[in-house]
Coordinates of C-alpha atoms in Angstrom, one line a residue:
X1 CA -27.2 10.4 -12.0
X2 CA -28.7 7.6 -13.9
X3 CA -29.2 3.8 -13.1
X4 CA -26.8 3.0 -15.3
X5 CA -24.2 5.1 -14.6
X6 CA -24.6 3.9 -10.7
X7 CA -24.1 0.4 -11.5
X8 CA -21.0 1.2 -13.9
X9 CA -19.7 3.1 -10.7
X10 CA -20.6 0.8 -8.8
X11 CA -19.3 -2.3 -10.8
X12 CA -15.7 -0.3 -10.7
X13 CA -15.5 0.1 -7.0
X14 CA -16.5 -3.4 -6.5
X15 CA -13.8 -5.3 -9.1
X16 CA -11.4 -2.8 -7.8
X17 CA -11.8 -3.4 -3.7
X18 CA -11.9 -6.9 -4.0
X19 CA -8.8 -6.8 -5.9
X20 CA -6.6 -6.0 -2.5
X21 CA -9.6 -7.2 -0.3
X22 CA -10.6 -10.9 -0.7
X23 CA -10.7 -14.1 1.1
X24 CA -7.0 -16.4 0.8
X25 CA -8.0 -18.2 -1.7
X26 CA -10.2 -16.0 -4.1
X27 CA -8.0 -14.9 -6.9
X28 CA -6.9 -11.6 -7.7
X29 CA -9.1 -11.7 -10.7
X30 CA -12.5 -13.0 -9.5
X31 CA -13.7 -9.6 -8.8
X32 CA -12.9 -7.9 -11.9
X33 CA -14.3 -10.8 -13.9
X34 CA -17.6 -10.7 -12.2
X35 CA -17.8 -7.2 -12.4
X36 CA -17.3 -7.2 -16.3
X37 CA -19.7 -10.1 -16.7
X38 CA -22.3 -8.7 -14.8
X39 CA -21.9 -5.3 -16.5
X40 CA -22.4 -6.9 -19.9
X41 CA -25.6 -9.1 -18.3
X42 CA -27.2 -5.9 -17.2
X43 CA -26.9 -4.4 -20.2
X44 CA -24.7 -1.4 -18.4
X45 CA -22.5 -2.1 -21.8
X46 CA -23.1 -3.3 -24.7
X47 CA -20.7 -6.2 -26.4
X48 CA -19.7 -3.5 -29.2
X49 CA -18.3 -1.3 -26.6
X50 CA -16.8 -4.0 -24.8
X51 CA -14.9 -5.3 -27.6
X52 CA -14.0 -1.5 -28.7
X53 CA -12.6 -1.0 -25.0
X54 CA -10.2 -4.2 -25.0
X55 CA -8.7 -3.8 -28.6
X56 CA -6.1 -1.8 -27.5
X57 CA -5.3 -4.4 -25.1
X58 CA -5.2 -6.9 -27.1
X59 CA -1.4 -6.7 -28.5
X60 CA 0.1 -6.2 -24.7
X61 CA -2.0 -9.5 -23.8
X62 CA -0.6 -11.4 -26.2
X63 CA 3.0 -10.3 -25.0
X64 CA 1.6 -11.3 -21.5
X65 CA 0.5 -14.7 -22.6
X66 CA 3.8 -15.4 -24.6
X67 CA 6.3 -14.2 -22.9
X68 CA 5.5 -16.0 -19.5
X69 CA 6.0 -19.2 -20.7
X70 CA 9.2 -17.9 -22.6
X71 CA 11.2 -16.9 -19.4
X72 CA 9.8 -20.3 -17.8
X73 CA 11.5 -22.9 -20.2
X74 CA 14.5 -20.3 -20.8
X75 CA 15.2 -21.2 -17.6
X76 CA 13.9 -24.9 -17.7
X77 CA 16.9 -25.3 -20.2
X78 CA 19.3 -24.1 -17.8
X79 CA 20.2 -21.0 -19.7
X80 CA 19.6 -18.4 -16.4
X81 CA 21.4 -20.3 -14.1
X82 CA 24.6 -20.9 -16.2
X83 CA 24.7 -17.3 -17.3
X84 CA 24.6 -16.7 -13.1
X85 CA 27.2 -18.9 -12.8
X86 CA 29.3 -16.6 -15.1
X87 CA 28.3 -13.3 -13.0
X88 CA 31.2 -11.6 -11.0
X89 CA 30.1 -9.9 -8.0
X90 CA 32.0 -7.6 -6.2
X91 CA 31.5 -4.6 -4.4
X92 CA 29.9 -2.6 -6.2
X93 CA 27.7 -6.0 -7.7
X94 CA 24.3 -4.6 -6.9
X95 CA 25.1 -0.8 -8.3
X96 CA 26.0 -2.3 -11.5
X97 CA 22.6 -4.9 -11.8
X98 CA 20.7 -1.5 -11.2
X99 CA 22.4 0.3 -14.0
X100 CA 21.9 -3.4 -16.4
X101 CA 18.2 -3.0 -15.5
X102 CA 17.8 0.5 -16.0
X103 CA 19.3 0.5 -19.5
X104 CA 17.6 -2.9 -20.7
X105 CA 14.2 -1.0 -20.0
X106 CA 15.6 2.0 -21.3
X107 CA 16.7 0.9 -24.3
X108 CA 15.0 -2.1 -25.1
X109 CA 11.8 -1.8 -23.4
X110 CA 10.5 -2.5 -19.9
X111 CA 8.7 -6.2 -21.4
X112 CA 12.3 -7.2 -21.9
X113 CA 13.9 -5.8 -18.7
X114 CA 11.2 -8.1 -16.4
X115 CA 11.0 -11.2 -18.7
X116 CA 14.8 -11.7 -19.3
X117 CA 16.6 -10.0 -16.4
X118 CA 14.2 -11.4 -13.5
X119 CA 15.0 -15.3 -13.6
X120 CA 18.6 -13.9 -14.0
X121 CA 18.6 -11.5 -11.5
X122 CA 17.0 -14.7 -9.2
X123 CA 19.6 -17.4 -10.4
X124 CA 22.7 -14.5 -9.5
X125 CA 21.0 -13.9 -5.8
X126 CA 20.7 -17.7 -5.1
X127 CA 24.6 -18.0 -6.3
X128 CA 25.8 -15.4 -4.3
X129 CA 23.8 -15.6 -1.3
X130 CA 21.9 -12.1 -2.5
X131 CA 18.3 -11.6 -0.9
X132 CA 16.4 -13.4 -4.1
X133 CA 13.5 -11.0 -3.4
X134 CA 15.2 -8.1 -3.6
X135 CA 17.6 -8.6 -6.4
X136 CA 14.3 -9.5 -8.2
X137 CA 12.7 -6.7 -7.5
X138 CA 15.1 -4.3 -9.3
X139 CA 13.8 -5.0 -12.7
X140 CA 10.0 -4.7 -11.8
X141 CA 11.0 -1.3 -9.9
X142 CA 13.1 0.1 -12.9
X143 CA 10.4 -1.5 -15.5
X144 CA 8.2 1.8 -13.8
X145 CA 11.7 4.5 -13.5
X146 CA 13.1 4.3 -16.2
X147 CA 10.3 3.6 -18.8
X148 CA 9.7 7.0 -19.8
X149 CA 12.7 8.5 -21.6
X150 CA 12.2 7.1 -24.8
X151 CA 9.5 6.2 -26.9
X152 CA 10.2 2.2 -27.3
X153 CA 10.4 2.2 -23.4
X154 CA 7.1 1.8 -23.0
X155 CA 3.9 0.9 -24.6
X156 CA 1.8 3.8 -23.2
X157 CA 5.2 6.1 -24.7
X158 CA 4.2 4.8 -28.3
X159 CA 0.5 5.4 -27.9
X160 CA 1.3 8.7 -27.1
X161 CA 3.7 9.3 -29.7
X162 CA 1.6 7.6 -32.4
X163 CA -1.6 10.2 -31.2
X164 CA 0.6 13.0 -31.3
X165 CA 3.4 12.5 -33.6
X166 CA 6.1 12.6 -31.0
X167 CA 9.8 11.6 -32.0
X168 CA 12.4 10.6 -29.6
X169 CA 13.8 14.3 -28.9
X170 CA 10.2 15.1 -27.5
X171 CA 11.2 12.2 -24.5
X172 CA 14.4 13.0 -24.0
X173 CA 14.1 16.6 -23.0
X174 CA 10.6 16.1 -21.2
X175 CA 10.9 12.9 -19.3
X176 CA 14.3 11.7 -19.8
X177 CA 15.6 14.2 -16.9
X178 CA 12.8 12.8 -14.5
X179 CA 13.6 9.3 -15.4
X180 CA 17.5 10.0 -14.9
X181 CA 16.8 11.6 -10.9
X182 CA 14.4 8.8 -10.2
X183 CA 16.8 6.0 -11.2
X184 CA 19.4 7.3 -9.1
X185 CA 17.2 8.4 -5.8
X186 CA 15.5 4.9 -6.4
X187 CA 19.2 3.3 -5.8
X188 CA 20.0 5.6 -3.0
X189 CA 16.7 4.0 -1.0
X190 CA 17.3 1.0 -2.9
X191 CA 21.0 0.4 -1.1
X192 CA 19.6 1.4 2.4
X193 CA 16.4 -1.2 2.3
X194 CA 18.6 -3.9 0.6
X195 CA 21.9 -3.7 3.0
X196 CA 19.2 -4.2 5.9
X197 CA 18.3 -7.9 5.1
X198 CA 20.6 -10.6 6.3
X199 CA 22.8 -12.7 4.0
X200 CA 21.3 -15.8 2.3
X201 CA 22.9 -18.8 1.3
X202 CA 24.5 -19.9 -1.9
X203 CA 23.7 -22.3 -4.2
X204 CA 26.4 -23.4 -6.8
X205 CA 25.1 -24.3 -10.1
X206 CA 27.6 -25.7 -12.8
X207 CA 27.7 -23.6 -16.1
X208 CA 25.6 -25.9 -18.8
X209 CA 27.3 -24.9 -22.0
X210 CA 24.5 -27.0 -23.6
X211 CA 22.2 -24.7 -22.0
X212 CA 24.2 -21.3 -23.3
X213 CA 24.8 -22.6 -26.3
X214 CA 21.0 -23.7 -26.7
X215 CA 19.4 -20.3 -25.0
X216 CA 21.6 -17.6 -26.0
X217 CA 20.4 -17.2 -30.0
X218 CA 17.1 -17.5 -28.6
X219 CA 17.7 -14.6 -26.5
X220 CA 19.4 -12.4 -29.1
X221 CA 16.7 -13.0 -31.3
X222 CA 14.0 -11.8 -28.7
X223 CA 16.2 -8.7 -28.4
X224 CA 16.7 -7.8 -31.5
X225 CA 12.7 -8.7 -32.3
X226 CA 11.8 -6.3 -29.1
X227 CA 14.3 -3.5 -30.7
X228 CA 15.1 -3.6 -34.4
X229 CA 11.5 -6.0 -34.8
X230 CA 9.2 -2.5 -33.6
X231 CA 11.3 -0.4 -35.9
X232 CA 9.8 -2.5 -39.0
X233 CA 6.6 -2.6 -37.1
X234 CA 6.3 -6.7 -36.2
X235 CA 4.8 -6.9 -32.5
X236 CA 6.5 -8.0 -29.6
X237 CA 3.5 -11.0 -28.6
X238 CA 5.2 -12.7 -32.3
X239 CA 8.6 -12.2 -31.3
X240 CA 7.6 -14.2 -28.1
X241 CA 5.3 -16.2 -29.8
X242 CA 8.4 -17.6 -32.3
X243 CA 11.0 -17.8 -29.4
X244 CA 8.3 -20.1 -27.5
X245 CA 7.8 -22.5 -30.5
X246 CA 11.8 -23.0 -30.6
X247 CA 11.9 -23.7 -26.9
X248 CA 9.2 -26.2 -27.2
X249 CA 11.1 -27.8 -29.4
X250 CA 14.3 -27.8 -27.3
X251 CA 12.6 -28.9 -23.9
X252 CA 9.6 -30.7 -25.2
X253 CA 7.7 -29.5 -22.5
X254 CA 4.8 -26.8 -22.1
X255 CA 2.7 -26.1 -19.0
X256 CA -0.6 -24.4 -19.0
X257 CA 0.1 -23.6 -15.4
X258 CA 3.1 -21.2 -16.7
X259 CA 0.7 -19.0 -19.0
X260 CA -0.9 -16.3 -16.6
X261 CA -4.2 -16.4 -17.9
X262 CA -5.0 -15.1 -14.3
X263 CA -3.5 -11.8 -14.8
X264 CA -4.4 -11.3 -18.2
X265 CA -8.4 -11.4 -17.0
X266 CA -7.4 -8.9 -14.4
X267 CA -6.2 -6.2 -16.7
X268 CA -9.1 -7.0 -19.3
X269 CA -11.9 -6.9 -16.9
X270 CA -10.6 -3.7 -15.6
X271 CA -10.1 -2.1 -18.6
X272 CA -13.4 -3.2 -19.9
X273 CA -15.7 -1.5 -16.3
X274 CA -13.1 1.0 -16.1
X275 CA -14.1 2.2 -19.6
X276 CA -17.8 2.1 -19.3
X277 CA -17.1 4.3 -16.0
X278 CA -15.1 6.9 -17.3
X279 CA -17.7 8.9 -18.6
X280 CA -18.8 9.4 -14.9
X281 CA -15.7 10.0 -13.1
X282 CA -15.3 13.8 -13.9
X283 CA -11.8 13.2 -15.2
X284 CA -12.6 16.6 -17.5
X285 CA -12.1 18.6 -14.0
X286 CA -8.7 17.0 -13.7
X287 CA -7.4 18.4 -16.9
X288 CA -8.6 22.1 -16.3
X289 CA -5.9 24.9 -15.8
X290 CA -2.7 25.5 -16.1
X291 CA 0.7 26.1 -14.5
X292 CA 2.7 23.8 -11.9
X293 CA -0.2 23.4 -9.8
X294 CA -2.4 21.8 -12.8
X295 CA 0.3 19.5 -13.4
X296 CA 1.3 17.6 -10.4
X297 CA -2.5 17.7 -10.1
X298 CA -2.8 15.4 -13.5
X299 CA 0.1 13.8 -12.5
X300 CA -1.5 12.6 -9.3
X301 CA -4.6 11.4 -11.3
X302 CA -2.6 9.5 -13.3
X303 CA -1.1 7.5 -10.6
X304 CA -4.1 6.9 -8.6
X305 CA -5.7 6.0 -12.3
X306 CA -2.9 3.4 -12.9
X307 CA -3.0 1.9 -9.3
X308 CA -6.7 1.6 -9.2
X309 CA -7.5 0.3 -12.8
X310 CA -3.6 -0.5 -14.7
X311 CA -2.0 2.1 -16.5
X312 CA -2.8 1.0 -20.0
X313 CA -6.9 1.5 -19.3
X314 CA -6.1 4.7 -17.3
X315 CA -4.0 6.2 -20.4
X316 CA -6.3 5.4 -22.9
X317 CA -9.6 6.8 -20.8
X318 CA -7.4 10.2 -20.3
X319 CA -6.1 11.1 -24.0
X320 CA -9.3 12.0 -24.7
X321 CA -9.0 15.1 -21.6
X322 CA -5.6 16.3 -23.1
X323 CA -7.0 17.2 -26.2
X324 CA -4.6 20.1 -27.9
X325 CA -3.3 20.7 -24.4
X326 CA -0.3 18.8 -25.1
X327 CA 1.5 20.4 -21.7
X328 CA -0.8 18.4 -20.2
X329 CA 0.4 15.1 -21.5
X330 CA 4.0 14.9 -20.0
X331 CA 2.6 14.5 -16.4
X332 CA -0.3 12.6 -17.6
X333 CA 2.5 10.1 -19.0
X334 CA 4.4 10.2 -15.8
X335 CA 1.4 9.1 -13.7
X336 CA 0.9 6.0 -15.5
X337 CA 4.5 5.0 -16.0
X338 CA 6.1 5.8 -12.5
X339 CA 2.8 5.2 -10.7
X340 CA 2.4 1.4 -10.8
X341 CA 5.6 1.2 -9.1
X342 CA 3.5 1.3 -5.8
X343 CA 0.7 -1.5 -6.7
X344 CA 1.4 -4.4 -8.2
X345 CA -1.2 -4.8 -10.6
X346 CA -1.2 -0.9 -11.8
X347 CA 0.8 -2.0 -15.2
X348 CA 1.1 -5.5 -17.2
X349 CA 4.5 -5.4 -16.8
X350 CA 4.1 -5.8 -12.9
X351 CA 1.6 -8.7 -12.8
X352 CA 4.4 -9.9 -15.4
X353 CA 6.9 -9.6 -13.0
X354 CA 5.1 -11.7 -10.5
X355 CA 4.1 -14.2 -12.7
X356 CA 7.8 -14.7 -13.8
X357 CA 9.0 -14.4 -10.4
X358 CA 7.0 -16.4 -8.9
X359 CA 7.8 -20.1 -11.3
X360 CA 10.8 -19.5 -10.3
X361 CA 9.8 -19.9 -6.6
X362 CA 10.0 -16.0 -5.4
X363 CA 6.2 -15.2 -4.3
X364 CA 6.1 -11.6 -3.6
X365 CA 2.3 -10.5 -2.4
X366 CA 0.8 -7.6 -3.3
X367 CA 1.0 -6.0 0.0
X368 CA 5.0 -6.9 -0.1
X369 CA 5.4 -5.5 -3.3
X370 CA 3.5 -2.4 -2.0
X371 CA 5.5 -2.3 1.0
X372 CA 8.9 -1.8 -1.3
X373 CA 7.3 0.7 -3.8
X374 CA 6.9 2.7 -1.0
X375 CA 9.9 2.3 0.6
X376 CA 12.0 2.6 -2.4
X377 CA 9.5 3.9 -5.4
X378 CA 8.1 6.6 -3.7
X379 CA 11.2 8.4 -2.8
X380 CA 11.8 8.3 -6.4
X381 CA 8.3 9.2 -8.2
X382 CA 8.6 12.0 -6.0
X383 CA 11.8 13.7 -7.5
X384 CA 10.8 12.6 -11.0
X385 CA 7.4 14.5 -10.0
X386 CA 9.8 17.4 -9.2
X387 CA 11.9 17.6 -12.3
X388 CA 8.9 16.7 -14.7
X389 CA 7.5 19.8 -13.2
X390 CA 10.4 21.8 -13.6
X391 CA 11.0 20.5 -16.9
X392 CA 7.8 21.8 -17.9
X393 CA 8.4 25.6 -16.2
X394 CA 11.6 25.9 -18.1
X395 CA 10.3 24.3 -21.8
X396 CA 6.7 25.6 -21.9

């Protein structure tokens, strides 16, 4: 192996460890971003390549950047906690959020589930005297089981359908059934780990018609820009982009502090020594053979791709492997959607999530949010793992 290829290896392991292991008050990022810069100093990159490695990033950034700040002064204006303070709850209160949050990220996309239905899904906990936390998490877990089924679900569904010219049949019939059985084995664990925590009290906010009146175009106009908008091709970052010009307008007030530049140099740094390992990892091995075996074995690489270096970087270093061998791709898109719903930072729409989350004072570590993907995720990726599987004994 050559110099270069063991500093590129190297450089990986390093930004990826001190991602989970660090001192307090070391950000999640630092590692990465030393590892790119020093990868680019050493010449164990070139810029060219660098640049050619983040393009693809580039558009779900954006969105990150944007869309941050959008949920932020949504709920500075009050919109959130009046549309709380319109919630019913009943028995059955907690079944029927699940269900919301499965079809928003169904149907809209998974962007949309975490930005919009997170400070709800906080301002409805706090009213009710729900475990904030957990309510919260329900979008971020369903942003990763039930992002698959259709193409718009997902940003890694329409890079694979773009290099492949798939159509929303093709989703429906090969991940739509594993999306389906992980949703509902994700609420079976979900109900047994959320009845466990003790009651909370309630807060009792007024409903602001100001505030509904104000938010609510601004919020059908970011969900028709993240539906009809990708139809006619206009990119989710400017649908953002617009809604947070109109805000800034209505609460005259912008914080740097509420962009997440922090996350955003995660997920590029990654991507970028991620890429200039790849070439070294033997991912080619992983893509040999064929039958069930072969494709809980991609499968697996996916996930452990998407935890180690976010599922965008992990997709786009594994197309190449899939080649013609489109069987291949169906567990390959699995891995990278469902698999981040064990590590926090395998997918943007995670560090998203906590970024959102967290301005609205929920702070969920990444060990905590580990500790839930496993004890509700797993369960879940596991069937879905099953029935993709299945799926692909029965089609192919």
């Amino acid at each position: 192996m050559s110099t270069v290829a063991v500093v590129q290896l190297s450089l990986l392991t390093a930004a990826v460890v001190g991602v989970f292991i660090r001192p307090v008050r070391v950000p999640k990022w630092a590692a990465p971003v030393t590892a790119a810069v020093l990868l680019l100093l050493v010449g164990a990159m070139t810029t060219d390549a660098a640049l050619e490695a983040v393009r693809p990033l580039v558009a779900p950034l954006a969105f990150l950047l944007l869309a941050v700040p959008l949920a932020v002064m949504l709920d500075r204006l009050g919109f959130f906690a009046s549309v709380a303070a319109l919630v019913e709850t009943g028995p059955n209160a907690r079944l029927g959020l699940w269900a919301l949050a499965a079809a928003v990220t169904t149907f809209l996309n998974l962007d949309a589930s975490v930005v919009l239905l997170t400070p709800l899904y906080i301002h409805t906990a706090r009213r009710h005297g729900f475990d904030p936390t957990m309510l919260a998490a329900q979008p971020a877990l369903l942003a990763c089981l039930a992002s698959s089924a259709l193409p718009i679900s997902n940003l890694t569904n329409l890079i694979a359908a773009d290099a492949y010219g798939l159509g929303v049949t093709d989703f429906a019939l090969r991940l739509g059934p594993a999306s389906l059985v992980a949703v509902v084995v994700g609420w079976l664990f979900y109900r047994r780990a959320e009845t466990a925590t003790a009651p909370h009290s309630t807060i009792t906010d007024p409903v602001d018609r100001r505030a509904l009146r104000l938010g609510a175009p601004i919020v059908i106009f970011v969900v028709l820009g993240f539906t009809v908008g990708d139809l006619v091709r206009i990119p989710a970052w400017a649908v953002a982009g617009v809604a947070d010009i109109a805000l800034v307008a209505l609460t005259r007030a912008v914080r740097i502090r509420d962009v997440p530049f922090g996350a955003a140099a995660l997920a590029l740094s990654l991507g970028i020594v991620a890429t200039a390992a790849s070439p070294h990892l033997g991912l080619g091995s992983l893509f040999r053979g064929s039958g069930p075996l072969a494709q809980i074995q991609v499968a697996a690489a996916a996930i452990l791709g998407a935890n180690m270096i976010n599922n965008l970087p992990a997709l786009l270093i594994s197309l190449p492997e899939v080649g013609g061998h489109t069987e291949k791709l169906w567990p390959l898109l699995f891995g990278v959607n469902f698999g981040p719903v064990l590590v926090l930072h395998g997918s943007l729409a995670g560090l998203l999530w906590r970024d959102t989350a967290a301005r609205l004072g929920v702070e969920v570590s990444a060990w905590q949010y580990s500790k839930l993907g496993l004890r509700i995720g797993l369960p879940a990726l596991l069937a879905g793992l099953a029935v993709v599987v299945g799926t692909g004994i029965f089609l192919d």
